[in-house]
Short mmCIF file of C-alpha atoms in Angstrom, two decimals:
data_model
loop_
_atom_site.label_atom_id
_atom_site.label_comp_id
_atom_site.label_asym_id
_atom_site.label_seq_id
_atom_site.Cartn_x
_atom_site.Cartn_y
_atom_site.Cartn_z
CA MET A 53 -15.16 -20.84 29.17
CA SER A 54 -16.03 -19.31 25.76
CA SER A 55 -17.03 -21.71 23.04
CA ARG A 56 -15.64 -19.47 20.28
CA GLY A 57 -12.20 -20.38 19.08
CA ILE A 58 -9.54 -17.92 18.04
CA ALA A 59 -9.35 -17.73 14.24
CA PRO A 60 -5.78 -18.08 13.02
CA PRO A 61 -4.47 -14.83 11.53
CA HIS A 62 -4.47 -14.72 7.76
CA ARG A 63 -0.91 -13.95 6.79
CA GLN A 64 -0.81 -11.80 3.68
CA ARG A 65 2.01 -12.12 1.22
CA PHE A 66 2.88 -8.43 1.11
CA SER A 67 3.13 -5.85 3.85
CA LEU A 68 1.23 -2.57 3.77
CA SER A 69 4.35 -0.66 2.71
CA VAL A 70 4.87 -3.04 -0.19
CA ARG A 71 1.22 -2.76 -1.20
CA VAL A 72 1.40 1.04 -1.09
CA SER A 73 4.52 0.81 -3.24
CA LEU A 74 2.77 -1.48 -5.71
CA LEU A 75 -0.22 0.89 -5.82
CA LEU A 76 2.02 3.84 -6.64
CA MET A 77 3.83 1.75 -9.26
CA PHE A 78 0.49 0.85 -10.81
CA ALA A 79 -0.59 4.51 -10.80
CA ALA A 80 2.70 5.46 -12.45
CA ILE A 81 2.73 2.69 -15.04
CA VAL A 82 -0.84 3.06 -16.31
CA PRO A 83 -0.19 6.33 -18.23
CA LEU A 84 3.01 4.84 -19.63
CA VAL A 85 1.21 1.70 -20.72
CA ILE A 86 -1.44 3.86 -22.37
CA THR A 87 1.33 5.79 -24.13
CA ILE A 88 3.01 2.59 -25.33
CA VAL A 89 -0.26 1.11 -26.52
CA SER A 90 -1.24 4.31 -28.31
CA SER A 91 2.23 4.42 -29.86
CA GLU A 92 1.88 0.89 -31.14
CA VAL A 93 -1.75 1.18 -32.19
CA LEU A 94 -1.75 4.74 -33.53
CA SER A 95 1.78 6.04 -34.02
CA ARG A 96 3.27 3.06 -35.82
CA PRO A 97 0.56 2.87 -38.55
CA ALA A 98 0.73 6.67 -38.86
CA LEU A 99 4.50 6.50 -39.25
CA LEU A 100 4.16 3.77 -41.85
CA THR A 101 1.62 5.86 -43.75
CA GLN A 102 3.82 8.92 -43.45
CA ALA A 103 6.85 6.95 -44.64
CA ARG A 104 4.90 5.54 -47.59
CA THR A 105 3.74 9.03 -48.49
CA SER A 106 7.27 10.37 -48.18
CA MET A 107 8.70 7.55 -50.28
CA ASP A 108 5.95 7.89 -52.86
CA THR A 109 6.48 11.64 -53.09
CA ASP A 110 10.22 11.19 -53.35
CA ALA A 111 9.93 8.53 -56.04
CA ARG A 112 7.37 10.59 -57.98
CA GLU A 113 9.59 13.67 -57.90
CA ARG A 114 12.60 11.74 -59.14
CA VAL A 115 10.61 10.04 -61.89
CA GLN A 116 9.35 13.48 -62.90
CA LEU A 117 12.96 14.65 -63.10
CA ILE A 118 13.78 11.67 -65.30
CA ASN A 119 10.72 12.30 -67.48
CA SER A 120 11.52 16.00 -67.80
CA TYR A 121 15.14 15.32 -68.66
CA LEU A 122 14.34 12.68 -71.28
CA SER A 123 11.53 14.81 -72.73
CA GLU A 124 13.96 17.65 -73.22
CA ARG A 125 16.38 15.28 -74.98
CA LEU A 126 13.58 14.10 -77.27
CA LEU A 127 12.82 17.74 -78.05
CA ASP A 128 16.51 18.27 -78.86
CA ALA A 129 16.48 15.50 -81.44
CA GLY A 130 13.07 16.42 -82.77
CA THR A 131 14.04 20.06 -83.17
CA LEU A 132 17.39 19.41 -84.89
CA SER A 133 15.81 16.85 -87.21
CA GLN A 134 13.76 19.71 -88.68
CA VAL A 135 16.69 22.03 -89.34
CA PRO A 136 16.65 22.85 -93.08
CA THR A 137 20.41 22.45 -93.50
CA VAL A 138 20.18 18.94 -92.09
CA GLN A 139 17.31 18.04 -94.38
CA SER A 140 19.15 19.59 -97.34
CA PHE A 141 22.29 17.58 -96.53
CA LEU A 142 20.42 14.28 -96.45
CA ALA A 143 18.36 15.14 -99.53
CA THR A 144 21.56 15.64 -101.54
CA PRO A 145 23.32 12.48 -102.76
CA PRO A 146 26.72 11.94 -101.11
CA THR A 147 28.61 12.55 -104.37
CA ARG A 148 26.98 15.93 -104.84
CA VAL A 149 27.19 17.32 -101.30
CA THR A 150 29.21 20.51 -101.09
CA ALA A 151 31.61 21.41 -98.32
CA ASP A 152 29.38 24.34 -97.41
CA ALA A 153 26.33 22.06 -96.96
CA THR A 154 28.44 19.68 -94.90
CA THR A 155 29.67 22.52 -92.70
CA HIS A 156 26.18 23.80 -92.04
CA ALA A 157 24.96 20.30 -91.23
CA ILE A 158 27.87 19.90 -88.81
CA TYR A 159 26.85 23.16 -87.15
CA ALA A 160 23.41 21.70 -86.56
CA LEU A 161 24.92 18.56 -85.05
CA ALA A 162 27.27 20.65 -82.92
CA ALA A 163 24.27 22.58 -81.62
CA GLY A 164 22.98 19.27 -80.28
CA ILE A 165 26.25 18.67 -78.46
CA TYR A 166 25.97 22.05 -76.83
CA ARG A 167 22.41 21.35 -75.70
CA ASP A 168 23.71 18.90 -73.10
CA LYS A 169 27.26 18.06 -72.17
CA ARG A 170 26.26 14.41 -71.76
CA TYR A 171 25.78 13.92 -75.50
CA THR A 172 28.72 11.99 -76.97
CA THR A 173 27.90 11.95 -80.69
CA TRP A 174 25.30 13.23 -83.11
CA ALA A 175 25.04 11.42 -86.42
CA LEU A 176 23.02 11.45 -89.65
CA PHE A 177 22.02 8.27 -91.50
CA ASP A 178 20.29 7.65 -94.77
CA PRO A 179 17.08 5.54 -94.88
CA ALA A 180 19.14 2.37 -95.34
CA GLY A 181 21.08 3.01 -92.14
CA HIS A 182 24.33 4.13 -93.77
CA LEU A 183 26.33 6.72 -91.87
CA ARG A 184 26.40 10.10 -93.65
CA LEU A 185 27.79 12.55 -91.10
CA TYR A 186 28.69 12.73 -87.41
CA PHE A 187 29.96 15.15 -84.79
CA PRO A 188 32.40 15.41 -83.08
CA LEU A 189 34.51 14.45 -86.00
CA ASN A 190 36.88 12.47 -83.79
CA ALA A 191 34.07 10.38 -82.25
CA LYS A 192 32.87 8.15 -85.03
CA PRO A 193 29.86 6.09 -84.00
CA GLN A 194 30.79 2.54 -83.13
CA PRO A 195 28.72 -0.56 -83.87
CA HIS A 196 26.44 -1.92 -81.19
CA GLY A 197 27.35 -5.57 -81.22
CA GLN A 198 26.83 -6.81 -84.76
CA TYR A 199 25.15 -3.68 -86.07
CA LEU A 200 25.91 -0.02 -86.50
CA VAL A 201 22.13 0.48 -86.40
CA PRO A 202 20.22 -2.43 -84.88
CA PRO A 203 17.55 -3.77 -87.27
CA ALA A 204 14.70 -3.24 -84.82
CA ASP A 205 15.64 0.42 -84.33
CA LEU A 206 16.14 0.92 -88.08
CA ARG A 207 12.74 -0.54 -88.82
CA LEU A 208 11.06 1.59 -86.17
CA VAL A 209 12.71 4.86 -87.20
CA THR A 210 12.03 4.37 -90.90
CA THR A 211 8.40 3.33 -90.52
CA GLY A 212 7.28 5.72 -87.81
CA ALA A 213 7.30 9.43 -87.21
CA GLN A 214 8.12 9.32 -83.52
CA VAL A 215 11.33 10.17 -81.74
CA PHE A 216 12.31 7.29 -79.45
CA PHE A 217 15.04 5.88 -77.23
CA SER A 218 17.00 2.72 -77.83
CA GLY A 219 17.99 0.20 -75.24
CA VAL A 220 20.75 0.89 -72.73
CA TYR A 221 24.36 0.27 -73.70
CA PHE A 222 27.37 0.06 -71.44
CA ASP A 223 30.87 1.07 -72.45
CA ALA A 224 33.41 -0.98 -70.50
CA GLN A 225 36.19 1.51 -71.33
CA THR A 226 34.43 4.65 -70.11
CA GLN A 227 32.32 2.78 -67.53
CA LYS A 228 29.29 4.75 -68.64
CA ALA A 229 25.82 3.73 -69.70
CA SER A 230 24.18 5.42 -72.64
CA VAL A 231 21.13 5.40 -74.88
CA ASP A 232 20.59 6.39 -78.48
CA ILE A 233 17.89 8.83 -79.49
CA TYR A 234 16.44 8.17 -82.96
CA ALA A 235 14.59 10.91 -84.81
CA PRO A 236 13.32 10.42 -88.38
CA ILE A 237 14.07 13.27 -90.81
CA ILE A 238 11.10 13.81 -93.08
CA PHE A 239 10.78 16.43 -95.81
CA VAL A 240 7.25 17.76 -96.05
CA ALA A 241 6.34 19.63 -99.24
CA LYS A 242 3.12 21.35 -100.09
CA THR A 243 2.66 19.60 -103.38
CA THR A 244 4.21 16.20 -102.76
CA ALA A 245 3.86 13.48 -100.14
CA PRO A 246 6.17 13.51 -97.11
CA GLN A 247 9.55 12.00 -97.97
CA LEU A 248 11.83 10.15 -95.52
CA LEU A 249 15.31 11.55 -96.05
CA GLY A 250 16.99 9.53 -93.30
CA PHE A 251 17.28 9.81 -89.57
CA MET A 252 19.30 11.43 -86.84
CA ARG A 253 20.83 9.54 -83.92
CA ALA A 254 22.19 11.12 -80.76
CA SER A 255 24.12 9.08 -78.21
CA LEU A 256 23.50 10.26 -74.68
CA ASN A 257 25.22 9.20 -71.49
CA ILE A 258 22.62 8.69 -68.78
CA ASP A 259 24.88 10.01 -66.03
CA TYR A 260 22.19 12.47 -64.98
CA ILE A 261 19.69 9.65 -64.45
CA VAL A 262 22.32 7.52 -62.69
CA ASP A 263 23.05 10.46 -60.39
CA ILE A 264 19.35 10.79 -59.59
CA VAL A 265 19.22 7.15 -58.58
CA GLN A 266 22.54 7.28 -56.74
CA SER A 267 21.33 10.21 -54.64
CA GLU A 268 18.59 7.97 -53.31
CA ARG A 269 20.99 6.04 -51.07
CA GLY A 270 19.87 6.64 -47.50
CA ALA A 271 17.46 9.39 -48.58
CA ASN A 272 14.54 7.56 -46.95
CA GLY A 273 16.37 6.39 -43.86
CA THR A 274 19.27 4.16 -43.04
CA GLY A 275 19.45 1.22 -45.41
CA SER A 276 17.16 2.69 -48.07
CA TYR A 277 18.15 2.39 -51.70
CA ALA A 278 16.73 2.61 -55.22
CA PHE A 279 17.18 1.21 -58.70
CA LEU A 280 15.82 1.77 -62.20
CA LEU A 281 14.65 -1.13 -64.38
CA ASP A 282 14.29 -0.92 -68.14
CA GLN A 283 11.59 -2.60 -70.18
CA ASN A 284 13.40 -5.95 -69.87
CA GLY A 285 13.59 -5.83 -66.07
CA VAL A 286 17.34 -5.11 -66.07
CA ARG A 287 18.87 -2.70 -63.57
CA ILE A 288 20.23 0.17 -65.64
CA ALA A 289 20.85 2.39 -62.62
CA ASP A 290 21.30 1.35 -59.02
CA THR A 291 22.56 2.81 -55.77
CA ASP A 292 24.66 -0.37 -55.57
CA SER A 293 26.93 -0.40 -58.64
CA THR A 294 27.59 -4.12 -58.22
CA GLN A 295 23.95 -4.81 -59.13
CA LEU A 296 24.05 -2.97 -62.47
CA PHE A 297 22.82 -4.75 -65.58
CA LYS A 298 21.40 -7.70 -63.69
CA ALA A 299 17.84 -8.81 -64.33
CA VAL A 300 15.22 -9.47 -61.67
CA ALA A 301 13.85 -12.33 -63.79
CA PRO A 302 15.10 -14.29 -66.81
CA LEU A 303 14.73 -12.30 -70.01
CA ALA A 304 12.21 -13.31 -72.64
CA PRO A 305 13.81 -15.21 -75.54
CA ASP A 306 13.50 -12.33 -78.05
CA ALA A 307 14.85 -9.85 -75.47
CA GLN A 308 17.78 -12.16 -74.78
CA VAL A 309 18.52 -12.42 -78.51
CA SER A 310 18.44 -8.64 -78.86
CA ALA A 311 20.67 -8.18 -75.82
CA SER A 312 23.21 -10.63 -77.25
CA SER A 313 23.20 -9.39 -80.82
CA GLU A 314 23.19 -5.68 -79.95
CA ALA A 315 25.54 -6.01 -76.95
CA LEU A 316 23.00 -4.37 -74.72
CA TYR A 317 24.13 -3.88 -71.11
CA GLY A 318 27.77 -4.28 -72.23
CA ASN A 319 27.57 -8.07 -72.35
CA SER A 320 27.14 -10.23 -75.41
CA ASN A 321 26.43 -13.28 -73.25
CA ASN A 322 23.38 -14.01 -71.15
CA VAL A 323 22.32 -11.22 -68.81
CA PRO A 324 22.95 -12.24 -65.15
CA VAL A 325 19.78 -12.84 -63.18
CA ILE A 326 19.22 -12.13 -59.48
CA ALA A 327 15.68 -13.39 -59.16
CA ASP A 328 13.23 -11.27 -57.21
CA ASP A 329 9.66 -12.43 -57.74
CA ALA A 330 7.97 -9.52 -55.97
CA ILE A 331 9.85 -6.94 -58.06
CA ALA A 332 9.32 -8.94 -61.25
CA ASN A 333 5.58 -9.22 -60.58
CA ALA A 334 5.37 -5.47 -59.97
CA LEU A 335 6.57 -4.88 -63.55
CA HIS A 336 3.34 -6.43 -64.82
CA ASP A 337 1.22 -3.99 -62.85
CA LYS A 338 -0.61 -1.71 -65.26
CA GLN A 339 -0.95 1.02 -62.67
CA PRO A 340 1.57 3.87 -62.92
CA SER A 341 2.56 3.37 -59.27
CA SER A 342 2.22 0.84 -56.49
CA THR A 343 3.39 0.17 -52.96
CA PHE A 344 4.05 -3.19 -51.35
CA GLN A 345 6.21 -4.96 -48.79
CA THR A 346 8.71 -7.71 -49.52
CA THR A 347 12.08 -9.10 -48.58
CA PRO A 348 14.25 -8.19 -51.59
CA SER A 349 16.85 -10.53 -52.93
CA GLY A 350 20.03 -10.32 -50.86
CA GLN A 351 18.22 -8.82 -47.86
CA ASN A 352 17.14 -10.48 -44.63
CA GLU A 353 14.39 -8.14 -43.48
CA GLN A 354 11.14 -6.68 -44.70
CA PHE A 355 11.27 -3.58 -46.92
CA GLU A 356 8.67 -1.05 -47.92
CA VAL A 357 8.78 -0.75 -51.73
CA THR A 358 7.40 2.06 -53.89
CA ARG A 359 7.27 1.76 -57.66
CA HIS A 360 6.69 4.49 -60.26
CA THR A 361 6.64 4.09 -64.02
CA ALA A 362 8.27 6.67 -66.27
CA THR A 363 6.07 8.06 -69.02
CA VAL A 364 8.71 8.91 -71.62
CA VAL A 365 10.36 5.49 -71.58
CA PRO A 366 9.01 2.13 -70.31
CA TRP A 367 11.22 2.17 -67.26
CA ASN A 368 10.24 1.50 -63.65
CA TYR A 369 11.75 3.32 -60.71
CA PHE A 370 11.85 1.49 -57.35
CA VAL A 371 12.56 2.97 -53.92
CA LEU A 372 13.08 0.56 -51.03
CA SER A 373 13.38 1.29 -47.32
CA PRO A 374 13.64 -1.17 -44.41
CA LEU A 375 10.57 -1.35 -42.21
CA SER A 376 12.89 -1.12 -39.23
CA THR A 377 14.05 2.27 -40.51
CA ILE A 378 10.51 3.43 -41.17
CA THR A 379 9.45 2.48 -37.66
CA ALA A 380 12.71 3.70 -36.10
CA VAL A 381 10.95 6.75 -34.61
CA ALA A 382 8.24 4.57 -33.09
CA ASP A 383 10.86 2.10 -31.84
CA GLN A 384 12.92 4.92 -30.35
CA GLN A 385 9.81 6.35 -28.71
CA LEU A 386 9.03 2.88 -27.37
CA ARG A 387 12.54 2.53 -25.94
CA ILE A 388 12.41 5.99 -24.37
CA THR A 389 8.99 5.22 -22.91
CA ALA A 390 10.27 1.91 -21.54
CA ILE A 391 13.25 3.66 -19.91
CA VAL A 392 10.97 6.32 -18.44
CA ALA A 393 8.64 3.56 -17.24
CA ALA A 394 11.52 1.75 -15.54
CA ILE A 395 12.68 4.94 -13.84
CA ALA A 396 9.12 5.81 -12.82
CA LEU A 397 8.60 2.32 -11.44
CA LEU A 398 11.81 2.52 -9.44
CA LEU A 399 10.93 5.94 -8.03
CA ALA A 400 7.35 4.82 -7.31
CA ALA A 401 8.65 1.72 -5.54
CA LEU A 402 11.07 3.71 -3.39
CA ILE A 403 8.52 6.42 -2.61
CA GLY A 404 5.88 3.79 -1.92
CA LEU A 405 8.13 1.94 0.50
CA TYR A 406 9.00 5.19 2.27
CA ILE A 407 5.38 6.35 2.53
CA GLY A 408 4.23 2.85 3.46
CA ARG A 409 6.73 2.65 6.29
CA ARG A 410 5.72 6.11 7.53
CA LEU A 411 2.06 5.09 7.45
CA THR A 412 2.51 1.71 9.09
CA ARG A 413 4.92 2.72 11.87
CA PRO A 414 2.14 4.04 14.26
CA ILE A 415 -0.03 1.07 13.41
CA LEU A 416 2.83 -1.27 14.13
CA TYR A 417 3.34 0.36 17.51
CA SER A 418 -0.38 -0.03 18.25
CA VAL A 419 -0.24 -3.64 17.16
CA ASP A 420 2.66 -4.27 19.51
CA TYR A 421 0.77 -2.66 22.42
CA LEU A 422 -2.40 -4.57 21.64
CA ARG A 423 -0.48 -7.79 21.30
CA ARG A 424 1.09 -7.30 24.75
CA ASN A 425 -2.35 -6.46 26.23
CA SER A 426 -3.80 -9.50 24.60
CA GLU A 427 -1.04 -11.67 26.02
CA ALA A 428 -1.62 -10.16 29.50
CA LEU A 429 -5.36 -10.84 29.26
CA ASN A 430 -4.68 -14.37 28.12
CA THR A 431 -2.33 -14.87 31.08
CA LEU A 432 -4.91 -13.44 33.49
CA ALA A 433 -7.62 -15.57 32.01
CA SER A 434 -5.41 -18.65 32.35
CA LYS A 435 -4.73 -17.84 36.02
CA GLN A 436 -8.41 -17.20 36.69
CA LYS A 437 -9.30 -20.45 35.04
CA GLY A 438 -6.75 -22.25 37.26
CA ALA A 439 -8.04 -20.56 40.41
CA ALA A 440 -11.61 -21.33 39.47
CA ALA A 441 -10.67 -24.98 38.93
CA GLU A 442 -9.00 -25.15 42.35
CA GLN A 443 -11.96 -23.39 43.94
CA ARG A 444 -14.29 -25.91 42.39
CA TRP A 445 -12.11 -28.70 43.75
CA VAL A 446 -12.31 -27.20 47.28
CA VAL A 447 -16.06 -26.85 46.96
CA ASP A 448 -16.37 -30.45 45.78
CA SER A 449 -14.22 -31.63 48.67
CA SER A 450 -16.28 -29.58 51.18
CA GLN A 451 -19.43 -31.04 49.79
CA VAL A 452 -18.04 -34.54 50.22
CA GLY A 453 -17.01 -33.73 53.86
CA LEU A 454 -20.38 -32.19 54.50
CA GLN A 455 -22.07 -35.32 53.26
CA SER A 456 -19.89 -37.40 55.61
CA VAL A 457 -20.65 -35.16 58.61
CA GLN A 458 -24.29 -35.31 57.75
CA TYR A 459 -24.10 -39.06 57.57
CA TYR A 460 -22.37 -39.45 60.92
CA THR A 461 -24.63 -36.90 62.51
CA GLY A 462 -27.56 -38.94 61.39
CA ALA A 463 -25.95 -42.11 62.73
CA THR A 464 -25.30 -40.44 66.10
CA SER A 465 -28.88 -39.30 66.23
CA VAL A 466 -30.03 -42.84 65.49
CA ALA A 467 -27.73 -44.27 68.17
CA ALA A 468 -29.00 -41.75 70.69
CA HIS A 469 -32.53 -42.72 69.92
CA ARG A 470 -31.60 -46.36 70.26
CA LEU A 471 -30.00 -45.79 73.69
CA ARG A 472 -33.03 -43.97 74.81
CA ASP A 473 -35.20 -46.79 73.65
CA ILE A 474 -33.05 -49.32 75.48
CA ALA A 475 -33.20 -47.25 78.60
CA ASN A 476 -36.89 -47.02 78.30
CA GLU A 477 -37.09 -50.79 77.86
CA VAL A 478 -34.91 -51.39 80.92
CA VAL A 479 -37.10 -49.11 82.89
CA LEU A 480 -40.08 -51.03 81.71
CA ARG A 481 -38.48 -54.31 82.82
CA TRP A 482 -37.46 -52.87 86.00
CA PRO A 483 -39.17 -55.35 88.30
CA GLU A 484 -37.16 -58.17 86.91
CA ILE A 485 -33.73 -56.70 87.73
CA ASP A 486 -31.98 -55.02 90.64
CA ALA A 487 -33.99 -51.93 90.76
CA ARG A 488 -31.54 -49.60 92.32
CA SER A 489 -28.61 -50.47 90.20
CA VAL A 490 -30.44 -50.69 87.05
CA GLN A 491 -32.36 -47.56 87.73
CA GLN A 492 -29.15 -45.71 88.36
CA ALA A 493 -27.56 -47.05 85.18
CA MET A 494 -30.56 -46.30 83.19
CA GLY A 495 -30.58 -42.78 84.44
CA GLU A 496 -27.09 -42.33 83.26
CA ILE A 497 -27.88 -43.89 79.91
CA ILE A 498 -30.81 -41.61 79.54
CA ASN A 499 -28.69 -38.61 80.40
CA ALA A 500 -26.01 -39.68 77.89
CA ALA A 501 -28.56 -40.26 75.24
CA GLN A 502 -30.05 -36.91 75.99
CA TYR A 503 -26.60 -35.37 75.61
CA ILE A 504 -25.95 -37.16 72.33
CA GLU A 505 -29.24 -36.00 71.02
CA ASN A 506 -28.44 -32.42 72.03
CA ALA A 507 -24.99 -32.66 70.37
CA ALA A 508 -26.57 -34.03 67.26
CA HIS A 509 -28.95 -31.15 67.32
CA TYR A 510 -26.09 -28.66 67.54
CA GLN A 511 -24.19 -30.54 64.81
CA ASP A 512 -27.18 -30.32 62.55
CA ILE A 513 -27.29 -26.57 63.05
CA SER A 514 -23.57 -26.38 62.17
CA ASN A 515 -24.16 -28.51 59.13
CA GLN A 516 -26.84 -26.11 57.96
CA LYS A 517 -24.42 -23.22 58.36
CA LEU A 518 -21.70 -25.15 56.44
CA ALA A 519 -24.16 -25.92 53.70
CA THR A 520 -25.04 -22.24 53.48
CA ALA A 521 -21.33 -21.32 53.33
CA LEU A 522 -20.71 -23.91 50.65
CA LYS A 523 -23.65 -22.56 48.67
CA VAL A 524 -22.21 -19.05 48.87
CA THR A 525 -18.76 -20.39 47.94
CA THR A 526 -20.29 -22.17 44.96
CA GLN A 527 -21.92 -18.95 43.79
CA VAL A 528 -18.65 -17.05 44.17
CA THR A 529 -16.82 -19.75 42.31
CA GLU A 530 -19.37 -19.65 39.50
CA GLN A 531 -18.99 -15.84 39.34
CA LEU A 532 -15.21 -16.26 39.22
CA ALA A 533 -15.55 -18.80 36.43
CA THR A 534 -17.92 -16.45 34.60
CA GLY A 535 -15.38 -13.61 35.00
CA ALA A 536 -12.63 -15.84 33.68
CA THR A 537 -14.80 -16.74 30.69
CA SER A 538 -15.53 -13.05 30.05
CA ALA A 539 -11.82 -12.27 30.30
CA ALA A 540 -11.10 -15.08 27.83
CA ASP A 541 -13.78 -13.74 25.46
CA ALA A 542 -12.31 -10.24 25.73
CA ALA A 543 -8.85 -11.63 25.06
CA THR A 544 -10.20 -13.52 22.03
CA GLN A 545 -11.83 -10.39 20.63
CA LEU A 546 -8.70 -8.36 21.31
CA GLU A 547 -6.57 -10.97 19.56
CA GLN A 548 -8.90 -10.88 16.57
CA VAL A 549 -8.47 -7.10 16.42
CA VAL A 550 -4.72 -7.59 16.61
CA ASN A 551 -4.85 -10.16 13.80
CA GLN A 552 -6.85 -7.79 11.63
CA LEU A 553 -4.35 -5.00 12.23
CA ARG A 554 -1.54 -7.40 11.46
CA ASN A 555 -3.29 -8.34 8.25
CA VAL A 556 -3.49 -4.65 7.36
CA VAL A 557 0.19 -3.98 7.94
CA GLY A 558 1.30 -7.37 6.71
CA ARG A 559 3.03 -8.52 9.91
#
């Protein structure tokens, strides 16, 4: 009997067909995973950079449009302030001005109206801020809050030589925002010092600028918007009209006083504040442009913010776009890749199962055949082991019988010798007994003893032959047992092969 035990088969969790399917799925998913990782690691930052560049370019272009437009309006006022008829009109006292001088001055003011349809009035003031002339004649300039000319603007226009813009006003009746352009009118003579004759003021609706900002809605993706802040941090143009004239931070005390007294932003009360720290902090940045991320007030997601400062006026233009919009292309690519990955995985799984089954079918057949052969060998080995055990029992029993025969044969031989001895003794004592009778009996005893001795001799020969037969039977039995052991070993090896094949195919 073999001393090697049969190792229990190691049952694998997955069959060969499933493992082939998983291998194909892995081969299919690796390129997709690489694509997704590259999209996240490379594409998303590139898209963010591209979006920032696009937003920055867009904001810069729009600020340039605003700068160009306002520069042209400054040139309008600066040019008309140097018209001789205008200077002559202001140089002449009001009581001495002729109708002809007034008409020519009006022509100059009318030329300003024709320069841009968004001008509402052109007016001339003396150095003290008294109104001298205006056009159109039916559009008399109205006071801004408490003043026809705010003191700060009057002081600036009469002490400087620069053309400048006022703050932003809002007309509740027309629902339009406007600014005033102040241009000092100075007479320069060759022989005398320059003389301030007064100043010109042009009121300009900023519809053009509002339209620029309004056109920004959705220009940089879904949810993008823009607004324009003046020097006080108040929204003077916004893609959302409900946010107009609201500050991103509380106004400074002097700015609040000016806003109240001059009715800036169309409200004589406090300017509403919708606090936004990130936007407010950006106003203190000395750089002409900046880019940052924040969650603006009223929003619930991160936005990419680009800021540009106008050069003609101290205004800041902001463009905001949700990060989700900026990364929409990358997100869409990720979704498409995920869908493709799911489809590829499904196809790989189905193909893998099909190929795996085709590959494992012959092996499964072989496994079945080998398993049946192994079972047959095990059965044969069991039968041979049983027969060998019975044969050993017969041999043991024969050996016991042989020992008994040998014992009795020896006893018979001893008895025969004893009879012969007795007969010999009787013969020796012959004179003492009836000679004839005893001699006759003794002869018979001697003959019987001789017969027993001969029989014992023949029995001994038979015993030798039986011993030889038993020896041969023992050798045959040992060979049979050895064959049974070899058959068992072969069956064990065959079963191990079967187990290995079953491990391969997963059955």
